[in-house]
Tab-separated table of C-alpha atoms in Angstrom:
chain	number	residue	atom	x	y	z
A	42	MET	CA	51.851	87.579	56.939
A	43	SER	CA	52.938	90.995	55.692
A	44	THR	CA	56.618	91.911	55.653
A	45	PRO	CA	57.552	93.881	58.816
A	46	PRO	CA	58.501	97.530	58.181
A	47	LEU	CA	62.092	98.744	58.285
A	48	ALA	CA	63.431	101.426	60.630
A	49	SER	CA	65.212	103.310	57.849
A	50	GLY	CA	64.261	104.227	54.316
A	51	PRO	CA	61.505	106.557	53.113
A	52	GLU	CA	58.809	105.027	55.332
A	53	GLY	CA	60.997	104.266	58.334
A	54	HIS	CA	59.999	107.287	60.404
A	55	GLN	CA	56.324	106.475	59.999
A	56	ALA	CA	56.920	102.938	61.238
A	57	LEU	CA	59.016	104.105	64.181
A	58	ARG	CA	56.800	106.834	65.624
A	59	PRO	CA	54.073	104.589	67.075
A	60	LEU	CA	56.684	102.070	68.215
A	61	LEU	CA	58.548	104.798	70.106
A	62	ASP	CA	55.316	105.726	71.882
A	63	THR	CA	54.926	102.069	72.826
A	64	VAL	CA	58.487	101.910	74.169
A	65	LEU	CA	58.185	105.124	76.175
A	66	ASP	CA	54.855	104.072	77.677
A	67	ALA	CA	56.234	100.649	78.582
A	68	LEU	CA	59.332	102.200	80.167
A	69	SER	CA	57.175	104.479	82.264
A	70	ASP	CA	54.741	101.738	83.306
A	71	GLY	CA	57.571	99.317	84.074
A	72	SER	CA	59.386	101.865	86.205
A	73	ARG	CA	56.229	102.552	88.213
A	74	ALA	CA	55.708	98.822	88.717
A	75	ARG	CA	59.269	98.511	90.021
A	76	GLY	CA	58.689	101.318	92.491
A	77	GLY	CA	62.300	101.923	93.480
A	78	PRO	CA	65.915	101.805	92.367
A	79	LEU	CA	65.945	97.986	92.074
A	80	PRO	CA	63.274	95.270	91.791
A	81	ALA	CA	62.424	93.773	95.183
A	82	GLY	CA	62.779	90.129	96.101
A	83	GLY	CA	66.239	89.266	94.882
A	84	PRO	CA	67.282	87.059	91.939
A	85	THR	CA	64.641	84.352	92.430
A	86	ALA	CA	61.731	86.800	92.493
A	87	VAL	CA	63.050	88.748	89.506
A	88	ALA	CA	63.489	85.562	87.478
A	89	ALA	CA	59.963	84.391	88.342
A	90	ARG	CA	58.381	87.713	87.353
A	91	LEU	CA	60.297	87.799	84.081
A	92	THR	CA	59.310	84.233	83.257
A	93	ASP	CA	55.659	84.987	83.933
A	94	ALA	CA	55.732	88.144	81.812
A	95	VAL	CA	57.707	86.856	78.851
A	96	GLY	CA	56.742	83.211	78.565
A	97	ASP	CA	58.086	81.455	75.451
A	98	VAL	CA	60.741	83.682	73.891
A	99	LEU	CA	60.596	81.794	70.563
A	100	PRO	CA	56.926	80.946	69.975
A	101	ASP	CA	55.683	79.347	66.809
A	102	HIS	CA	53.578	82.412	66.102
A	103	GLY	CA	54.506	85.995	66.850
A	104	ASP	CA	52.922	88.296	69.416
A	105	PRO	CA	52.127	91.848	68.238
A	106	ASP	CA	52.413	93.076	71.865
A	107	ALA	CA	55.918	91.658	72.334
A	108	LEU	CA	57.609	95.073	72.249
A	109	ARG	CA	55.431	96.449	75.016
A	110	THR	CA	55.638	93.241	77.063
A	111	LEU	CA	59.408	92.881	76.951
A	112	VAL	CA	60.247	96.563	77.480
A	113	HIS	CA	57.863	96.682	80.440
A	114	ALA	CA	59.451	93.520	81.895
A	115	LEU	CA	62.956	94.903	81.409
A	116	ALA	CA	62.085	98.243	83.018
A	117	GLU	CA	60.294	96.601	85.937
A	118	GLY	CA	63.313	94.405	86.557
A	119	ALA	CA	65.996	97.040	85.984
A	120	ALA	CA	68.482	98.742	88.254
A	121	ASP	CA	67.683	102.380	87.488
A	122	PRO	CA	70.855	104.530	87.481
A	123	ALA	CA	68.668	107.644	87.382
A	124	ASP	CA	67.316	106.837	90.845
A	125	PRO	CA	69.460	108.723	93.397
A	126	LEU	CA	69.409	105.642	95.645
A	127	CYS	CA	71.031	103.530	92.907
A	128	ALA	CA	74.636	104.417	93.682
A	129	ALA	CA	76.696	101.240	93.695
A	130	HIS	CA	78.667	101.330	90.483
A	131	LEU	CA	80.171	103.492	87.774
A	132	HIS	CA	76.818	103.105	86.030
A	133	CYS	CA	75.587	106.504	84.927
A	134	PRO	CA	72.112	107.729	84.006
A	135	PRO	CA	72.520	108.610	80.307
A	136	LEU	CA	71.645	112.036	79.010
A	137	ALA	CA	68.420	112.263	77.009
A	138	VAL	CA	70.176	113.950	74.097
A	139	ALA	CA	72.802	111.192	73.933
A	140	THR	CA	70.144	108.498	74.050
A	141	ALA	CA	68.204	110.170	71.237
A	142	ALA	CA	71.373	110.294	69.143
A	143	ASP	CA	71.921	106.603	69.809
A	144	LEU	CA	68.516	105.891	68.268
A	145	ALA	CA	69.691	107.524	65.045
A	146	VAL	CA	72.670	105.163	64.973
A	147	SER	CA	70.372	102.161	65.366
A	148	VAL	CA	68.140	103.400	62.544
A	149	LEU	CA	70.947	104.091	60.065
A	150	ASN	CA	73.017	101.098	61.255
A	151	PRO	CA	76.395	102.131	59.827
A	152	SER	CA	79.353	99.815	60.336
A	153	LEU	CA	82.765	101.366	60.750
A	154	ASP	CA	84.799	98.679	59.027
A	155	SER	CA	84.776	100.287	55.578
A	156	TRP	CA	84.162	103.801	54.308
A	157	ASP	CA	81.373	102.750	51.940
A	158	GLN	CA	79.325	101.527	54.937
A	159	ALA	CA	79.764	104.695	57.011
A	160	PRO	CA	80.952	107.700	54.990
A	161	ALA	CA	79.903	110.511	57.339
A	162	ALA	CA	80.263	108.453	60.510
A	163	SER	CA	83.904	107.644	59.762
A	164	GLU	CA	84.720	111.311	59.206
A	165	LEU	CA	82.864	112.299	62.378
A	166	GLU	CA	84.689	109.676	64.411
A	167	GLY	CA	88.066	111.011	63.337
A	168	ARG	CA	87.187	114.585	64.220
A	169	VAL	CA	85.748	113.747	67.647
A	170	THR	CA	88.434	111.287	68.695
A	171	ARG	CA	91.191	113.757	67.845
A	172	ALA	CA	89.421	116.491	69.817
A	173	LEU	CA	89.102	114.267	72.888
A	174	ALA	CA	92.725	113.153	72.558
A	175	ARG	CA	93.835	116.794	72.511
A	176	LEU	CA	91.779	117.413	75.654
A	177	ALA	CA	93.941	114.751	77.337
A	178	GLY	CA	97.148	116.257	75.908
A	179	LEU	CA	97.625	113.454	73.363
A	180	THR	CA	97.287	113.104	69.588
A	181	ASP	CA	94.657	110.589	68.537
A	182	ALA	CA	92.148	108.184	70.055
A	183	LEU	CA	90.375	104.958	69.148
A	184	VAL	CA	86.792	104.170	70.086
A	185	THR	CA	86.344	101.113	72.315
A	186	THR	CA	83.487	99.375	74.087
A	187	GLY	CA	84.748	100.670	77.426
A	188	GLY	CA	87.682	100.776	79.793
A	189	THR	CA	88.379	97.053	79.631
A	190	GLU	CA	88.839	97.000	75.855
A	191	ALA	CA	90.850	100.224	76.003
A	192	ASN	CA	93.222	98.726	78.586
A	193	GLN	CA	93.599	95.556	76.525
A	194	LEU	CA	94.305	97.631	73.430
A	195	ALA	CA	96.901	99.697	75.312
A	196	LEU	CA	98.783	96.530	76.242
A	197	LEU	CA	98.493	95.194	72.697
A	198	LEU	CA	99.983	98.357	71.185
A	199	ALA	CA	102.764	98.342	73.785
A	200	ARG	CA	103.558	94.680	73.089
A	201	GLU	CA	103.688	95.228	69.345
A	202	THR	CA	105.952	98.255	69.824
A	203	HIS	CA	108.335	96.750	72.387
A	204	GLY	CA	108.108	92.998	71.860
A	205	ALA	CA	106.547	89.959	73.520
A	206	GLY	CA	108.928	90.242	76.482
A	207	LEU	CA	107.157	93.388	77.659
A	208	ARG	CA	106.446	93.287	81.404
A	209	LEU	CA	103.438	95.016	82.927
A	210	VAL	CA	104.010	96.837	86.217
A	211	HIS	CA	100.895	97.968	88.048
A	212	ALA	CA	99.809	98.818	91.568
A	213	ALA	CA	97.628	96.638	93.752
A	214	ASN	CA	94.818	99.153	93.147
A	215	ALA	CA	94.740	98.593	89.371
A	216	HIS	CA	91.609	97.520	87.539
A	217	HIS	CA	91.351	93.764	87.041
A	218	SER	CA	91.285	94.228	83.260
A	219	LEU	CA	95.000	95.103	83.220
A	220	PRO	CA	96.460	91.827	84.549
A	221	ARG	CA	93.756	90.009	82.608
A	222	ALA	CA	94.906	91.733	79.414
A	223	ALA	CA	98.483	90.630	80.123
A	224	TRP	CA	97.215	87.049	80.417
A	225	LEU	CA	95.157	87.291	77.225
A	226	LEU	CA	98.147	88.627	75.300
A	227	GLY	CA	100.557	86.004	76.584
A	228	LEU	CA	102.764	88.525	78.395
A	229	PRO	CA	104.889	87.607	81.421
A	230	ASP	CA	103.195	87.705	84.810
A	231	PRO	CA	102.755	91.346	85.881
A	232	VAL	CA	104.738	92.897	88.692
A	233	VAL	CA	102.426	94.234	91.389
A	234	VAL	CA	103.565	97.340	93.265
A	235	PRO	CA	102.109	98.100	96.721
A	236	ALA	CA	99.393	100.719	97.133
A	237	PRO	CA	99.279	101.030	100.931
A	238	ALA	CA	97.099	104.142	100.981
A	239	GLY	CA	94.988	103.065	98.024
A	240	THR	CA	97.317	104.670	95.475
A	241	LEU	CA	100.559	103.528	93.861
A	242	ASP	CA	103.628	103.998	96.078
A	243	PRO	CA	106.278	105.892	94.020
A	244	ALA	CA	109.145	104.624	96.175
A	245	ALA	CA	108.070	101.032	95.599
A	246	LEU	CA	107.709	101.723	91.883
A	247	ASP	CA	111.220	103.211	91.739
A	248	GLU	CA	112.599	100.114	93.458
A	249	ALA	CA	110.760	97.779	91.064
A	250	LEU	CA	111.881	99.666	87.960
A	251	THR	CA	115.471	99.646	89.204
A	252	GLU	CA	115.478	95.874	89.674
A	253	LEU	CA	113.578	94.867	86.522
A	254	HIS	CA	115.147	94.454	83.107
A	255	GLY	CA	113.771	94.520	79.581
A	256	PRO	CA	110.873	96.561	78.188
A	257	LEU	CA	108.427	97.704	80.868
A	258	LEU	CA	104.916	99.121	80.783
A	259	VAL	CA	103.804	100.944	83.920
A	260	ALA	CA	100.037	101.243	84.377
A	261	ALA	CA	98.813	103.995	86.683
A	262	THR	CA	95.209	104.698	87.660
A	263	ALA	CA	93.297	107.977	87.628
A	264	GLY	CA	90.136	107.028	89.451
A	265	THR	CA	90.193	103.637	91.131
A	266	THR	CA	87.054	101.521	90.989
A	267	ASP	CA	86.966	101.009	94.749
A	268	ALA	CA	87.440	104.542	96.042
A	269	GLY	CA	87.924	106.879	93.086
A	270	LEU	CA	91.538	107.592	94.061
A	271	ILE	CA	94.140	109.023	91.683
A	272	ASP	CA	97.716	107.788	91.646
A	273	PRO	CA	100.483	110.433	91.925
A	274	LEU	CA	100.733	110.882	88.162
A	275	PRO	CA	103.578	113.451	87.930
A	276	GLU	CA	105.876	111.354	90.142
A	277	ILE	CA	105.018	108.189	88.228
A	278	ALA	CA	105.626	109.898	84.879
A	279	ALA	CA	109.014	111.169	86.079
A	280	LEU	CA	110.027	107.684	87.204
A	281	CYS	CA	108.965	106.169	83.888
A	282	ALA	CA	111.006	108.767	82.012
A	283	ALA	CA	114.048	108.177	84.222
A	284	HIS	CA	113.899	104.381	83.791
A	285	GLY	CA	112.843	104.357	80.136
A	286	ALA	CA	109.508	102.675	80.854
A	287	ARG	CA	106.366	103.154	78.821
A	288	LEU	CA	103.422	104.691	80.720
A	289	HIS	CA	99.727	103.852	80.419
A	290	ILE	CA	97.147	105.636	82.570
A	291	ASP	CA	93.756	104.077	83.162
A	292	ALA	CA	91.537	107.156	83.483
A	293	ALA	CA	88.289	105.365	82.682
A	294	TYR	CA	86.689	106.981	85.741
A	295	GLY	CA	88.743	110.088	86.391
A	296	GLY	CA	89.136	111.158	82.769
A	297	GLY	CA	85.844	113.022	82.939
A	298	LEU	CA	87.538	115.555	85.244
A	299	LEU	CA	89.176	116.962	82.102
A	300	PHE	CA	85.908	118.758	81.325
A	301	SER	CA	85.979	120.646	84.640
A	302	ASP	CA	88.044	123.788	85.225
A	303	ARG	CA	87.717	123.132	88.961
A	304	HIS	CA	88.856	119.512	88.997
A	305	ARG	CA	91.059	118.956	85.943
A	306	THR	CA	94.243	119.788	87.892
A	307	ALA	CA	93.794	116.440	89.649
A	308	LEU	CA	94.893	114.907	86.340
A	309	THR	CA	98.156	116.830	86.069
A	310	GLY	CA	100.654	114.465	84.484
A	311	LEU	CA	98.100	112.719	82.277
A	312	ASP	CA	99.679	114.165	79.133
A	313	ALA	CA	102.960	112.393	79.926
A	314	ALA	CA	101.413	108.993	79.205
A	315	HIS	CA	101.918	107.041	76.002
A	316	THR	CA	98.308	105.839	76.184
A	317	VAL	CA	95.286	106.835	78.264
A	318	THR	CA	92.013	104.978	78.805
A	319	LEU	CA	88.883	107.145	78.835
A	320	ASP	CA	85.294	106.029	79.328
A	321	LEU	CA	82.401	108.409	78.787
A	322	HIS	CA	79.715	106.021	79.996
A	323	LYS	CA	80.981	106.975	83.421
A	324	LEU	CA	81.657	110.706	83.928
A	325	GLY	CA	80.304	111.520	80.475
A	326	TRP	CA	76.696	110.396	80.889
A	327	GLN	CA	76.628	108.306	77.718
A	328	PRO	CA	74.680	105.131	77.043
A	329	VAL	CA	76.955	102.091	76.973
A	330	ALA	CA	79.281	101.782	75.110
A	331	ALA	CA	81.473	104.894	75.001
A	332	GLY	CA	85.126	104.051	75.701
A	333	LEU	CA	88.275	105.447	74.105
A	334	LEU	CA	91.994	104.820	74.075
A	335	ALA	CA	93.963	108.024	73.549
A	336	LEU	CA	97.580	107.782	72.393
A	337	ARG	CA	100.567	110.011	72.036
A	338	ASP	CA	102.245	108.434	68.975
A	339	PRO	CA	99.968	107.643	66.007
A	340	HIS	CA	102.690	105.334	64.653
A	341	ASP	CA	101.670	102.843	67.346
A	342	LEU	CA	98.558	102.206	65.252
A	343	THR	CA	100.575	100.408	62.565
A	344	ALA	CA	100.232	97.327	64.780
A	345	LEU	CA	96.505	97.256	63.948
A	346	HIS	CA	96.961	97.367	60.191
A	347	GLN	CA	94.995	94.671	58.374
A	348	ARG	CA	94.212	94.093	54.723
A	349	ALA	CA	90.943	92.552	53.554
A	350	ASP	CA	90.292	93.063	49.867
A	351	TYR	CA	86.541	93.432	50.255
A	352	LEU	CA	86.989	96.213	52.850
A	353	ASN	CA	90.225	98.092	52.137
A	354	ALA	CA	91.739	96.923	48.860
A	355	ASP	CA	95.040	98.596	47.965
A	356	ASP	CA	93.682	100.223	44.832
A	357	ASP	CA	90.684	101.617	46.743
A	358	THR	CA	92.990	103.063	49.374
A	359	ASP	CA	95.303	104.495	46.703
A	360	ALA	CA	92.241	106.069	45.084
A	361	GLY	CA	91.457	107.941	48.295
A	362	LEU	CA	88.940	105.754	50.141
A	363	PRO	CA	89.837	105.852	53.866
A	364	ASP	CA	91.098	102.636	55.467
A	365	LEU	CA	89.134	102.021	58.690
A	366	LEU	CA	90.376	98.560	59.684
A	367	GLY	CA	93.372	100.034	61.477
A	368	ARG	CA	91.116	101.965	63.859
A	369	SER	CA	90.097	98.956	65.927
A	370	PRO	CA	90.799	95.242	66.413
A	371	ARG	CA	87.054	94.778	65.829
A	372	THR	CA	85.606	94.539	62.331
A	373	THR	CA	81.901	95.334	62.539
A	374	ARG	CA	81.347	98.189	64.974
A	375	ARG	CA	78.633	100.780	65.332
A	376	PRO	CA	79.402	104.526	65.347
A	377	ASP	CA	79.157	105.072	69.104
A	378	ILE	CA	80.871	108.360	68.397
A	379	LEU	CA	77.597	110.019	67.316
A	380	LYS	CA	76.063	110.185	70.792
A	381	ILE	CA	79.387	111.497	72.136
A	382	ALA	CA	79.596	114.102	69.377
A	383	VAL	CA	76.012	115.247	69.963
A	384	THR	CA	76.675	115.557	73.702
A	385	LEU	CA	79.900	117.529	73.218
A	386	LYS	CA	78.266	119.849	70.679
A	387	THR	CA	75.097	120.334	72.759
A	388	LEU	CA	76.681	120.954	76.157
A	389	GLY	CA	80.208	122.055	75.300
A	390	ARG	CA	83.136	121.475	77.616
A	391	THR	CA	81.784	123.859	80.245
A	392	GLY	CA	78.360	122.190	80.246
A	393	LEU	CA	79.870	118.773	80.825
A	394	GLY	CA	82.236	120.297	83.352
A	395	ALA	CA	79.268	121.650	85.289
A	396	LEU	CA	77.827	118.121	85.540
A	397	VAL	CA	81.180	116.843	86.792
A	398	ASP	CA	81.309	119.623	89.379
A	399	GLN	CA	77.791	118.778	90.549
A	400	VAL	CA	78.392	115.088	91.198
A	401	CYS	CA	81.706	115.817	92.897
A	402	ALA	CA	79.927	118.346	95.116
A	403	HIS	CA	77.207	115.801	95.941
A	404	ALA	CA	79.883	113.333	97.018
A	405	ALA	CA	81.604	115.937	99.177
A	406	HIS	CA	78.275	116.788	100.819
A	407	LEU	CA	77.465	113.129	101.498
A	408	ALA	CA	80.892	112.756	103.097
A	409	GLU	CA	80.195	115.767	105.338
A	410	LEU	CA	76.856	114.302	106.438
A	411	LEU	CA	78.428	110.938	107.225
A	412	ASP	CA	81.411	112.458	109.015
A	413	ALA	CA	79.047	114.389	111.299
A	414	HIS	CA	76.844	111.361	111.957
A	415	PRO	CA	77.603	109.551	115.247
A	416	ARG	CA	76.628	106.124	113.892
A	417	PHE	CA	78.832	106.140	110.786
A	418	GLU	CA	82.528	106.085	109.987
A	419	LEU	CA	83.795	107.821	106.851
A	420	TYR	CA	86.791	106.303	105.042
A	421	ASP	CA	88.050	109.621	103.674
A	422	ARG	CA	86.992	112.726	101.811
A	423	PRO	CA	86.157	111.789	98.212
A	424	THR	CA	88.667	112.448	95.441
A	425	ILE	CA	86.049	112.272	92.689
A	426	SER	CA	82.477	111.141	93.375
A	427	THR	CA	82.893	107.918	95.366
A	428	VAL	CA	82.236	107.841	99.116
A	429	LEU	CA	83.173	104.905	101.345
A	430	PHE	CA	81.535	104.526	104.752
A	431	ARG	CA	80.378	101.946	107.279
A	432	PRO	CA	78.349	101.832	110.486
A	433	THR	CA	80.527	102.500	113.506
A	434	ASP	CA	81.774	99.324	115.209
A	435	ALA	CA	80.045	97.071	112.643
A	436	THR	CA	81.717	93.839	111.590
A	437	ASP	CA	82.448	93.104	107.945
A	438	THR	CA	79.692	90.501	108.031
A	439	THR	CA	77.214	93.128	109.191
A	440	VAL	CA	78.313	95.547	106.460
A	441	ALA	CA	77.829	92.863	103.805
A	442	ASP	CA	74.426	91.911	105.237
A	443	ILE	CA	73.239	95.538	105.222
A	444	ARG	CA	74.071	95.883	101.542
A	445	ARG	CA	72.362	92.625	100.578
A	446	ASP	CA	69.286	93.425	102.678
A	447	LEU	CA	68.839	96.743	100.867
A	448	LEU	CA	69.303	95.016	97.497
A	449	HIS	CA	66.761	92.317	98.366
A	450	GLN	CA	64.240	94.934	99.468
A	451	GLY	CA	64.863	96.968	96.315
A	452	ARG	CA	65.274	100.105	98.434
A	453	ALA	CA	68.884	101.128	97.680
A	454	VAL	CA	71.820	99.945	95.591
A	455	LEU	CA	75.192	100.389	97.295
A	456	GLY	CA	78.530	98.887	96.340
A	457	ARG	CA	81.255	97.349	98.465
A	458	ALA	CA	85.009	97.839	98.707
A	459	HIS	CA	87.801	96.310	100.782
A	460	LEU	CA	90.338	98.884	101.987
A	461	ASP	CA	92.594	98.978	105.053
A	462	GLY	CA	91.626	95.381	105.744
A	463	ARG	CA	87.936	96.212	106.223
A	464	LEU	CA	84.762	96.100	104.169
A	465	TRP	CA	83.115	99.432	103.336
A	466	LEU	CA	79.831	100.430	101.790
A	467	LYS	CA	80.389	102.378	98.582
A	468	ALA	CA	78.233	105.158	97.169
A	469	THR	CA	79.219	106.278	93.666
A	470	LEU	CA	77.349	109.471	92.844
A	471	LEU	CA	76.877	110.027	89.105
A	472	ASN	CA	73.417	111.615	89.010
A	473	PRO	CA	73.680	115.407	88.708
A	474	HIS	CA	70.010	115.726	89.725
A	475	THR	CA	70.646	114.269	93.185
A	476	ARG	CA	69.374	116.446	96.055
A	477	THR	CA	70.346	116.774	99.693
A	478	ASP	CA	67.110	114.988	100.623
A	479	ASP	CA	68.241	112.010	98.553
A	480	LEU	CA	71.552	111.855	100.414
A	481	THR	CA	69.882	111.965	103.818
A	482	ALA	CA	67.370	109.326	102.674
A	483	LEU	CA	70.253	107.048	101.726
A	484	ILE	CA	71.861	107.485	105.142
A	485	ASP	CA	68.530	106.871	106.868
A	486	LEU	CA	67.978	103.649	104.909
A	487	VAL	CA	71.389	102.285	105.875
A	488	GLU	CA	70.913	103.350	109.475
A	489	GLY	CA	67.499	101.666	109.579
A	490	THR	CA	68.983	98.426	108.259
A	491	THR	CA	71.879	98.434	110.740
A	492	PRO	CA	71.327	96.077	113.695
A	493	ARG	CA	71.294	97.923	117.017
């Protein structure tokens, strides 16, 4: 058997071109076979179709059609975030230009654990992360796999700065990754502050900070997962300053509002944080992964310093080779910054801001349609691009059944959220190409699934 061609090197482009045609054709054919935002039939049917298509995943002898077969099977069995009726999660349809840039990363395969593996990529990462940190009013930023890693890293830096007795204080609306990070890091059990209206209660926070002793880290949220709500950041920042508490803001969802002149004021107070989580595979339209942790004080990064002679020997560093190990707790990591850099350079801040404005407008329009509809109850006007609603007078069991019925049929993908003691259907609108017809079709599908 001949040696398979490589993706890079002098002949790499010639080997890739026909393979890219195969991938694109298989994606198209698989999407047509799916026929909607989600494969129909539920988990059992999807598993059976995949088994039939793929067969033995480690055969004795290779199959030259494996690329086409597996890409087709994956596309046919995918949840398509580009379908306007796929609106359950913070799962964006990636921009074509970002996806193309990501291919270049896969071809070149740099690893950002030493300069001699990624000379240009390491320089690019520094320039882009500092620019994004400045956009948030901070100084520097580290690339992460997403909001969860960024939140964990924020707690790690806070612990190393203030000691193992650091206590996390967060609202009941906080992302699950925050208390989980406290557990992973061996910190004391977090203090949970009430969020009666879906956002952190400043009076309750003031009371908690008054009663607690020792180093404290307050975590606020700018864009909750359930409803896209933003905590009162200026009041929280003032309380942290008054009580000497460190402030982290999880803006994995809402951070994208920074690109928009119309909506960025919703993040007033963000620049008062010591650390901020950002995630551009949400309101940034990047392929996963594209997270960042922005920070105010670069000295916090000394906690990540590591020495490995084969990667950052002292004499190499003294000779001017950049030390990259202190930029992440991970060793091998791909330059996810390229797709972000290409997107920022291609669209500019105003271009990305226009996309943010569009999805926020779509959410506002969906809320108007639901509010005017006699058979639906709207939770509230959207803060970002998440809309919560439910059929009027439906039980929680009915709401859950409606969602699962639509999933099983493959006709629409809606999320779920518990607020005010009730279960709501959740539409998270991240597709800037969504039309009014798509919004009305979504309402009609839910209405048609609702028992009368």
